[in-house]
PDB file of C-alpha atoms in Angstrom:
ATOM      1  CA  UNK A  48      90.616 105.061  95.173  1.00 69.00           C
ATOM      2  CA  UNK A  49      89.184 103.849  98.466  1.00 64.00           C
ATOM      3  CA  UNK A  50      85.644 104.815  99.165  1.00 90.00           C
ATOM      4  CA  UNK A  51      83.307 105.031 102.099  1.00 97.00           C
ATOM      5  CA  UNK A  52      79.990 106.454 101.042  1.00 96.00           C
ATOM      6  CA  UNK A  53      77.203 107.676 103.273  1.00 96.00           C
ATOM      7  CA  UNK A  54      73.791 107.754 101.657  1.00 92.00           C
ATOM      8  CA  UNK A  55      72.843 111.306 102.616  1.00 92.00           C
ATOM      9  CA  UNK A  56      74.807 114.490 103.182  1.00 94.00           C
ATOM     10  CA  UNK A  57      71.950 116.277 104.955  1.00 97.00           C
ATOM     11  CA  UNK A  58      68.801 114.939 106.612  1.00 97.00           C
ATOM     12  CA  UNK A  59      65.971 116.638 108.454  1.00 97.00           C
ATOM     13  CA  UNK A  60      63.653 114.399 110.465  1.00 97.00           C
ATOM     14  CA  UNK A  61      60.858 114.896 112.950  1.00 97.00           C
ATOM     15  CA  UNK A  62      60.957 113.861 116.578  1.00 98.00           C
ATOM     16  CA  UNK A  63      59.793 110.284 116.994  1.00 97.00           C
ATOM     17  CA  UNK A  64      60.599 109.192 113.452  1.00 97.00           C
ATOM     18  CA  UNK A  65      62.636 106.079 112.773  1.00 97.00           C
ATOM     19  CA  UNK A  66      65.760 107.133 110.905  1.00 97.00           C
ATOM     20  CA  UNK A  67      68.135 105.029 108.830  1.00 97.00           C
ATOM     21  CA  UNK A  68      71.669 106.156 108.006  1.00 97.00           C
ATOM     22  CA  UNK A  69      73.413 104.005 105.451  1.00 97.00           C
ATOM     23  CA  UNK A  70      77.114 103.472 104.859  1.00 97.00           C
ATOM     24  CA  UNK A  71      78.791 101.460 102.123  1.00 97.00           C
ATOM     25  CA  UNK A  72      82.479 100.684 101.659  1.00 97.00           C
ATOM     26  CA  UNK A  73      84.134  99.164  98.625  1.00 95.00           C
ATOM     27  CA  UNK A  74      87.404  98.039 100.213  1.00 93.00           C
ATOM     28  CA  UNK A  75      86.308  94.631 101.558  1.00 93.00           C
ATOM     29  CA  UNK A  76      87.041  95.862 105.078  1.00 93.00           C
ATOM     30  CA  UNK A  77      86.158  93.739 108.069  1.00 92.00           C
ATOM     31  CA  UNK A  78      85.620  96.594 110.523  1.00 93.00           C
ATOM     32  CA  UNK A  79      83.022  99.316 110.277  1.00 95.00           C
ATOM     33  CA  UNK A  80      82.232 102.089 112.734  1.00 96.00           C
ATOM     34  CA  UNK A  81      79.601 104.732 113.423  1.00 97.00           C
ATOM     35  CA  UNK A  82      80.525 107.939 115.274  1.00 97.00           C
ATOM     36  CA  UNK A  83      78.806 111.164 116.069  1.00 97.00           C
ATOM     37  CA  UNK A  84      80.821 114.359 115.935  1.00 95.00           C
ATOM     38  CA  UNK A  85      79.852 117.283 118.143  1.00 94.00           C
ATOM     39  CA  UNK A  86      81.783 120.523 118.804  1.00 89.00           C
ATOM     40  CA  UNK A  87      83.899 120.233 121.918  1.00 87.00           C
ATOM     41  CA  UNK A  88      83.179 116.526 122.288  1.00 90.00           C
ATOM     42  CA  UNK A  89      85.099 115.183 119.323  1.00 90.00           C
ATOM     43  CA  UNK A  90      84.137 111.848 117.813  1.00 93.00           C
ATOM     44  CA  UNK A  91      82.212 109.501 120.024  1.00 94.00           C
ATOM     45  CA  UNK A  92      81.827 105.859 119.055  1.00 94.00           C
ATOM     46  CA  UNK A  93      78.230 104.676 118.840  1.00 97.00           C
ATOM     47  CA  UNK A  94      78.626 101.130 117.504  1.00 96.00           C
ATOM     48  CA  UNK A  95      81.137  99.125 115.580  1.00 94.00           C
ATOM     49  CA  UNK A  96      81.130  95.847 113.712  1.00 95.00           C
ATOM     50  CA  UNK A  97      84.061  93.513 113.103  1.00 91.00           C
ATOM     51  CA  UNK A  98      82.262  91.052 110.851  1.00 91.00           C
ATOM     52  CA  UNK A  99      78.952  90.463 109.134  1.00 92.00           C
ATOM     53  CA  UNK A 100      76.116  90.243 111.675  1.00 89.00           C
ATOM     54  CA  UNK A 101      78.597  91.024 114.487  1.00 91.00           C
ATOM     55  CA  UNK A 102      78.324  94.254 116.427  1.00 93.00           C
ATOM     56  CA  UNK A 103      79.535  95.774 119.641  1.00 92.00           C
ATOM     57  CA  UNK A 104      78.405  98.808 121.566  1.00 93.00           C
ATOM     58  CA  UNK A 105      80.611 101.827 121.625  1.00 92.00           C
ATOM     59  CA  UNK A 106      80.569 104.554 124.236  1.00 91.00           C
ATOM     60  CA  UNK A 107      77.136 106.058 123.477  1.00 95.00           C
ATOM     61  CA  UNK A 108      74.829 103.354 122.072  1.00 96.00           C
ATOM     62  CA  UNK A 109      71.637 104.505 123.815  1.00 96.00           C
ATOM     63  CA  UNK A 110      68.907 105.363 121.346  1.00 96.00           C
ATOM     64  CA  UNK A 111      70.707 103.708 118.441  1.00 98.00           C
ATOM     65  CA  UNK A 112      70.918 100.293 116.848  1.00 97.00           C
ATOM     66  CA  UNK A 113      72.875  98.953 113.881  1.00 97.00           C
ATOM     67  CA  UNK A 114      72.604  96.347 111.188  1.00 97.00           C
ATOM     68  CA  UNK A 115      75.289  94.620 109.145  1.00 96.00           C
ATOM     69  CA  UNK A 116      73.762  92.040 106.878  1.00 95.00           C
ATOM     70  CA  UNK A 117      76.439  92.366 104.192  1.00 96.00           C
ATOM     71  CA  UNK A 118      80.134  93.005 104.586  1.00 96.00           C
ATOM     72  CA  UNK A 119      80.096  96.254 102.630  1.00 96.00           C
ATOM     73  CA  UNK A 120      77.081  97.866 104.316  1.00 97.00           C
ATOM     74  CA  UNK A 121      76.643  99.146 107.867  1.00 97.00           C
ATOM     75  CA  UNK A 122      73.414 100.867 108.833  1.00 97.00           C
ATOM     76  CA  UNK A 123      72.767 103.079 111.834  1.00 98.00           C
ATOM     77  CA  UNK A 124      69.173 103.204 113.067  1.00 98.00           C
ATOM     78  CA  UNK A 125      67.656 105.817 115.317  1.00 97.00           C
ATOM     79  CA  UNK A 126      64.640 103.982 116.697  1.00 94.00           C
ATOM     80  CA  UNK A 127      62.779 107.140 117.710  1.00 97.00           C
ATOM     81  CA  UNK A 128      64.640 110.292 116.797  1.00 97.00           C
ATOM     82  CA  UNK A 129      65.014 112.974 119.431  1.00 97.00           C
ATOM     83  CA  UNK A 130      66.342 116.519 119.233  1.00 97.00           C
ATOM     84  CA  UNK A 131      69.453 115.587 121.204  1.00 97.00           C
ATOM     85  CA  UNK A 132      70.424 113.282 118.348  1.00 98.00           C
ATOM     86  CA  UNK A 133      70.923 116.276 116.074  1.00 98.00           C
ATOM     87  CA  UNK A 134      74.546 115.890 115.065  1.00 98.00           C
ATOM     88  CA  UNK A 135      77.081 115.048 112.373  1.00 97.00           C
ATOM     89  CA  UNK A 136      77.316 111.281 111.906  1.00 98.00           C
ATOM     90  CA  UNK A 137      80.477 109.727 110.496  1.00 98.00           C
ATOM     91  CA  UNK A 138      80.930 106.213 109.201  1.00 97.00           C
ATOM     92  CA  UNK A 139      84.361 104.607 108.919  1.00 96.00           C
ATOM     93  CA  UNK A 140      85.854 101.300 107.876  1.00 95.00           C
ATOM     94  CA  UNK A 141      89.178  99.553 108.312  1.00 92.00           C
ATOM     95  CA  UNK A 142      90.730  96.214 107.603  1.00 89.00           C
ATOM     96  CA  UNK A 143      91.491  93.826 110.445  1.00 84.00           C
ATOM     97  CA  UNK A 144      94.612  94.568 112.464  1.00 78.00           C
ATOM     98  CA  UNK A 145      95.710  96.928 115.177  1.00 73.00           C
ATOM     99  CA  UNK A 146      97.722  99.291 113.013  1.00 77.00           C
ATOM    100  CA  UNK A 147      95.363  99.674 110.077  1.00 84.00           C
ATOM    101  CA  UNK A 148      94.100 103.009 108.842  1.00 89.00           C
ATOM    102  CA  UNK A 149      90.430 103.934 109.151  1.00 93.00           C
ATOM    103  CA  UNK A 150      88.747 105.514 106.128  1.00 95.00           C
ATOM    104  CA  UNK A 151      85.874 107.891 106.673  1.00 97.00           C
ATOM    105  CA  UNK A 152      82.735 108.831 104.835  1.00 97.00           C
ATOM    106  CA  UNK A 153      81.821 112.427 104.096  1.00 95.00           C
ATOM    107  CA  UNK A 154      79.403 112.586 107.011  1.00 96.00           C
ATOM    108  CA  UNK A 155      75.641 113.004 107.383  1.00 97.00           C
ATOM    109  CA  UNK A 156      74.366 116.139 109.055  1.00 97.00           C
ATOM    110  CA  UNK A 157      71.152 115.066 110.803  1.00 98.00           C
ATOM    111  CA  UNK A 158      68.753 117.620 112.195  1.00 98.00           C
ATOM    112  CA  UNK A 159      65.843 116.420 114.310  1.00 98.00           C
ATOM    113  CA  UNK A 160      63.063 118.968 114.679  1.00 97.00           C
TER     114      UNK A 160
ATOM    115  CA  UNK B  61      88.488 102.502 131.502  1.00 65.00           C
ATOM    116  CA  UNK B  62      90.087 103.509 128.244  1.00 71.00           C
ATOM    117  CA  UNK B  63      90.519 107.250 127.968  1.00 82.00           C
ATOM    118  CA  UNK B  64      92.211 109.677 125.668  1.00 89.00           C
ATOM    119  CA  UNK B  65      92.642 113.340 126.545  1.00 92.00           C
ATOM    120  CA  UNK B  66      93.460 116.272 124.322  1.00 95.00           C
ATOM    121  CA  UNK B  67      93.612 119.135 126.811  1.00 94.00           C
ATOM    122  CA  UNK B  68      93.543 122.032 124.339  1.00 95.00           C
ATOM    123  CA  UNK B  69      90.370 122.760 122.412  1.00 94.00           C
ATOM    124  CA  UNK B  70      92.045 125.532 120.437  1.00 96.00           C
ATOM    125  CA  UNK B  71      95.676 126.222 119.684  1.00 97.00           C
ATOM    126  CA  UNK B  72      96.477 129.444 117.875  1.00 97.00           C
ATOM    127  CA  UNK B  73      99.996 130.149 116.592  1.00 97.00           C
ATOM    128  CA  UNK B  74     101.645 132.382 114.043  1.00 97.00           C
ATOM    129  CA  UNK B  75     103.071 131.037 110.811  1.00 97.00           C
ATOM    130  CA  UNK B  76     106.579 129.735 111.348  1.00 97.00           C
ATOM    131  CA  UNK B  77     106.108 129.086 115.059  1.00 97.00           C
ATOM    132  CA  UNK B  78     106.552 125.605 116.553  1.00 97.00           C
ATOM    133  CA  UNK B  79     103.443 123.596 117.303  1.00 97.00           C
ATOM    134  CA  UNK B  80     102.755 120.872 119.850  1.00 97.00           C
ATOM    135  CA  UNK B  81      99.339 119.264 120.124  1.00 97.00           C
ATOM    136  CA  UNK B  82      99.052 117.220 123.276  1.00 96.00           C
ATOM    137  CA  UNK B  83      97.535 113.784 123.671  1.00 95.00           C
ATOM    138  CA  UNK B  84      97.472 111.641 126.798  1.00 93.00           C
ATOM    139  CA  UNK B  85      95.934 108.202 127.015  1.00 89.00           C
ATOM    140  CA  UNK B  86      95.120 105.734 129.752  1.00 85.00           C
ATOM    141  CA  UNK B  87      94.978 102.135 128.639  1.00 75.00           C
ATOM    142  CA  UNK B  88      95.771  98.937 130.427  1.00 70.00           C
ATOM    143  CA  UNK B  89      97.455  97.389 127.382  1.00 70.00           C
ATOM    144  CA  UNK B  90      99.778  98.628 124.676  1.00 73.00           C
ATOM    145  CA  UNK B  91      97.787 100.682 122.199  1.00 78.00           C
ATOM    146  CA  UNK B  92      98.690 101.507 118.686  1.00 85.00           C
ATOM    147  CA  UNK B  93      98.489 105.272 118.258  1.00 88.00           C
ATOM    148  CA  UNK B  94      97.271 107.464 115.439  1.00 92.00           C
ATOM    149  CA  UNK B  95      96.739 111.112 114.626  1.00 95.00           C
ATOM    150  CA  UNK B  96      93.863 111.998 112.301  1.00 97.00           C
ATOM    151  CA  UNK B  97      93.219 115.397 110.718  1.00 97.00           C
ATOM    152  CA  UNK B  98      90.151 117.081 109.288  1.00 96.00           C
ATOM    153  CA  UNK B  99      90.695 120.069 107.024  1.00 97.00           C
ATOM    154  CA  UNK B 100      87.828 122.433 106.335  1.00 94.00           C
ATOM    155  CA  UNK B 101      85.118 120.752 104.221  1.00 91.00           C
ATOM    156  CA  UNK B 102      87.124 117.551 103.883  1.00 94.00           C
ATOM    157  CA  UNK B 103      86.799 114.076 105.293  1.00 95.00           C
ATOM    158  CA  UNK B 104      88.612 112.977 108.373  1.00 96.00           C
ATOM    159  CA  UNK B 105      91.829 111.301 107.279  1.00 95.00           C
ATOM    160  CA  UNK B 106      94.888 109.667 108.739  1.00 94.00           C
ATOM    161  CA  UNK B 107      97.829 111.984 109.347  1.00 95.00           C
ATOM    162  CA  UNK B 108     100.299 109.568 110.849  1.00 92.00           C
ATOM    163  CA  UNK B 109     100.588 106.421 112.900  1.00 88.00           C
ATOM    164  CA  UNK B 110     103.167 105.584 115.534  1.00 83.00           C
ATOM    165  CA  UNK B 111     104.138 102.235 114.051  1.00 75.00           C
ATOM    166  CA  UNK B 112     105.355 103.889 110.850  1.00 77.00           C
ATOM    167  CA  UNK B 113     107.779 106.212 112.643  1.00 76.00           C
ATOM    168  CA  UNK B 114     107.374 108.641 109.773  1.00 81.00           C
ATOM    169  CA  UNK B 115     107.098 112.387 109.325  1.00 84.00           C
ATOM    170  CA  UNK B 116     104.050 113.535 107.377  1.00 87.00           C
ATOM    171  CA  UNK B 117     103.731 117.154 106.199  1.00 92.00           C
ATOM    172  CA  UNK B 118     106.504 117.974 108.653  1.00 92.00           C
ATOM    173  CA  UNK B 119     104.623 116.527 111.626  1.00 94.00           C
ATOM    174  CA  UNK B 120     106.080 113.906 113.953  1.00 93.00           C
ATOM    175  CA  UNK B 121     104.695 112.231 117.042  1.00 92.00           C
ATOM    176  CA  UNK B 122     106.668 110.634 119.818  1.00 85.00           C
ATOM    177  CA  UNK B 123     105.289 107.943 122.043  1.00 85.00           C
ATOM    178  CA  UNK B 124     106.259 108.355 125.683  1.00 84.00           C
ATOM    179  CA  UNK B 125     105.133 105.198 127.436  1.00 79.00           C
ATOM    180  CA  UNK B 126     106.170 106.491 130.839  1.00 82.00           C
ATOM    181  CA  UNK B 127     103.947 109.540 130.531  1.00 79.00           C
ATOM    182  CA  UNK B 128     101.420 107.710 128.322  1.00 87.00           C
ATOM    183  CA  UNK B 129     101.548 110.563 125.846  1.00 90.00           C
ATOM    184  CA  UNK B 130     101.658 110.828 122.061  1.00 91.00           C
ATOM    185  CA  UNK B 131     102.107 114.509 121.336  1.00 94.00           C
ATOM    186  CA  UNK B 132     102.083 115.810 117.758  1.00 95.00           C
ATOM    187  CA  UNK B 133     104.791 118.277 116.826  1.00 95.00           C
ATOM    188  CA  UNK B 134     105.872 120.454 113.961  1.00 96.00           C
ATOM    189  CA  UNK B 135     108.824 122.841 114.130  1.00 96.00           C
ATOM    190  CA  UNK B 136     107.436 125.493 111.757  1.00 97.00           C
ATOM    191  CA  UNK B 137     103.673 125.772 111.344  1.00 97.00           C
ATOM    192  CA  UNK B 138     102.155 126.705 107.982  1.00 97.00           C
ATOM    193  CA  UNK B 139      98.768 128.302 107.313  1.00 97.00           C
ATOM    194  CA  UNK B 140      97.612 125.159 105.511  1.00 97.00           C
ATOM    195  CA  UNK B 141      98.071 123.221 108.764  1.00 97.00           C
ATOM    196  CA  UNK B 142      94.960 124.899 110.153  1.00 98.00           C
ATOM    197  CA  UNK B 143      92.541 122.030 110.858  1.00 98.00           C
ATOM    198  CA  UNK B 144      91.031 119.831 113.554  1.00 97.00           C
ATOM    199  CA  UNK B 145      93.419 117.218 114.896  1.00 97.00           C
ATOM    200  CA  UNK B 146      92.327 114.068 116.694  1.00 96.00           C
ATOM    201  CA  UNK B 147      94.444 111.648 118.646  1.00 94.00           C
ATOM    202  CA  UNK B 148      93.239 108.040 118.388  1.00 92.00           C
ATOM    203  CA  UNK B 149      94.626 105.140 120.403  1.00 85.00           C
ATOM    204  CA  UNK B 150      93.652 101.652 119.381  1.00 82.00           C
ATOM    205  CA  UNK B 151      93.955  99.148 122.156  1.00 74.00           C
ATOM    206  CA  UNK B 152      95.367  95.717 121.525  1.00 63.00           C
ATOM    207  CA  UNK B 153      92.844  92.865 121.681  1.00 59.00           C
ATOM    208  CA  UNK B 154      90.104  95.246 120.640  1.00 65.00           C
ATOM    209  CA  UNK B 155      88.667  96.446 117.348  1.00 73.00           C
ATOM    210  CA  UNK B 156      87.626  99.706 118.918  1.00 80.00           C
ATOM    211  CA  UNK B 157      89.022 102.960 117.587  1.00 86.00           C
ATOM    212  CA  UNK B 158      88.490 105.755 120.082  1.00 88.00           C
ATOM    213  CA  UNK B 159      89.127 109.431 119.430  1.00 92.00           C
ATOM    214  CA  UNK B 160      89.997 112.308 121.674  1.00 91.00           C
ATOM    215  CA  UNK B 161      87.894 115.448 121.768  1.00 93.00           C
ATOM    216  CA  UNK B 162      90.111 117.123 119.203  1.00 95.00           C
ATOM    217  CA  UNK B 163      92.244 120.255 119.030  1.00 96.00           C
ATOM    218  CA  UNK B 164      91.590 122.980 116.523  1.00 97.00           C
ATOM    219  CA  UNK B 165      94.858 124.368 115.234  1.00 98.00           C
ATOM    220  CA  UNK B 166      94.721 127.874 113.826  1.00 98.00           C
ATOM    221  CA  UNK B 167      97.840 129.137 112.105  1.00 98.00           C
ATOM    222  CA  UNK B 168      97.745 132.895 111.613  1.00 97.00           C
ATOM    223  CA  UNK B 169      99.676 134.659 108.829  1.00 95.00           C
TER     224      UNK B 169
END
């Protein structure tokens, strides 16, 4: 059974904190993605990675950074959390190729207070 | 710029009625096209992909390159179809997977 696992289901952080969201996949996938999901806005791509140590900005990278030191792990970092980063964060992975399916984690609900 | 539009935020139909969820895209290349679905309290998951030309849970999607559309259709909606549906084009030469804003389908008894 394929698995994408996000380290936390719920997180509450204070404004200004540095926040780490972790994602691990066990499918040996090349591609990994971080999205935020907001009502009415759908899924917006923050960053993605197509190989270890490789990353590209998505549509809304401001305020975020990522790290991919190992193939199975993709971390999203909020350098200084702000209230407008309160959201549901989804991690996904897929193998290389245009027509490959993306598998999603269960999501992390982050609240910044 | 790559764009995908799902014009309806909410689509409400009665059980047994036909359903069409619209998706329009604007890409310079030839994207591969997907529909993903998220049922209540479940993970986002693939519903169907254009390349497979298959029907999943009674849903089909036709690519119209002239209109750059990939609408999702089902002739007779069921209550268990109630969910959020996302259209997702994947452009050739890119690893990006972009999603539309989603349409919530509500099937009433």
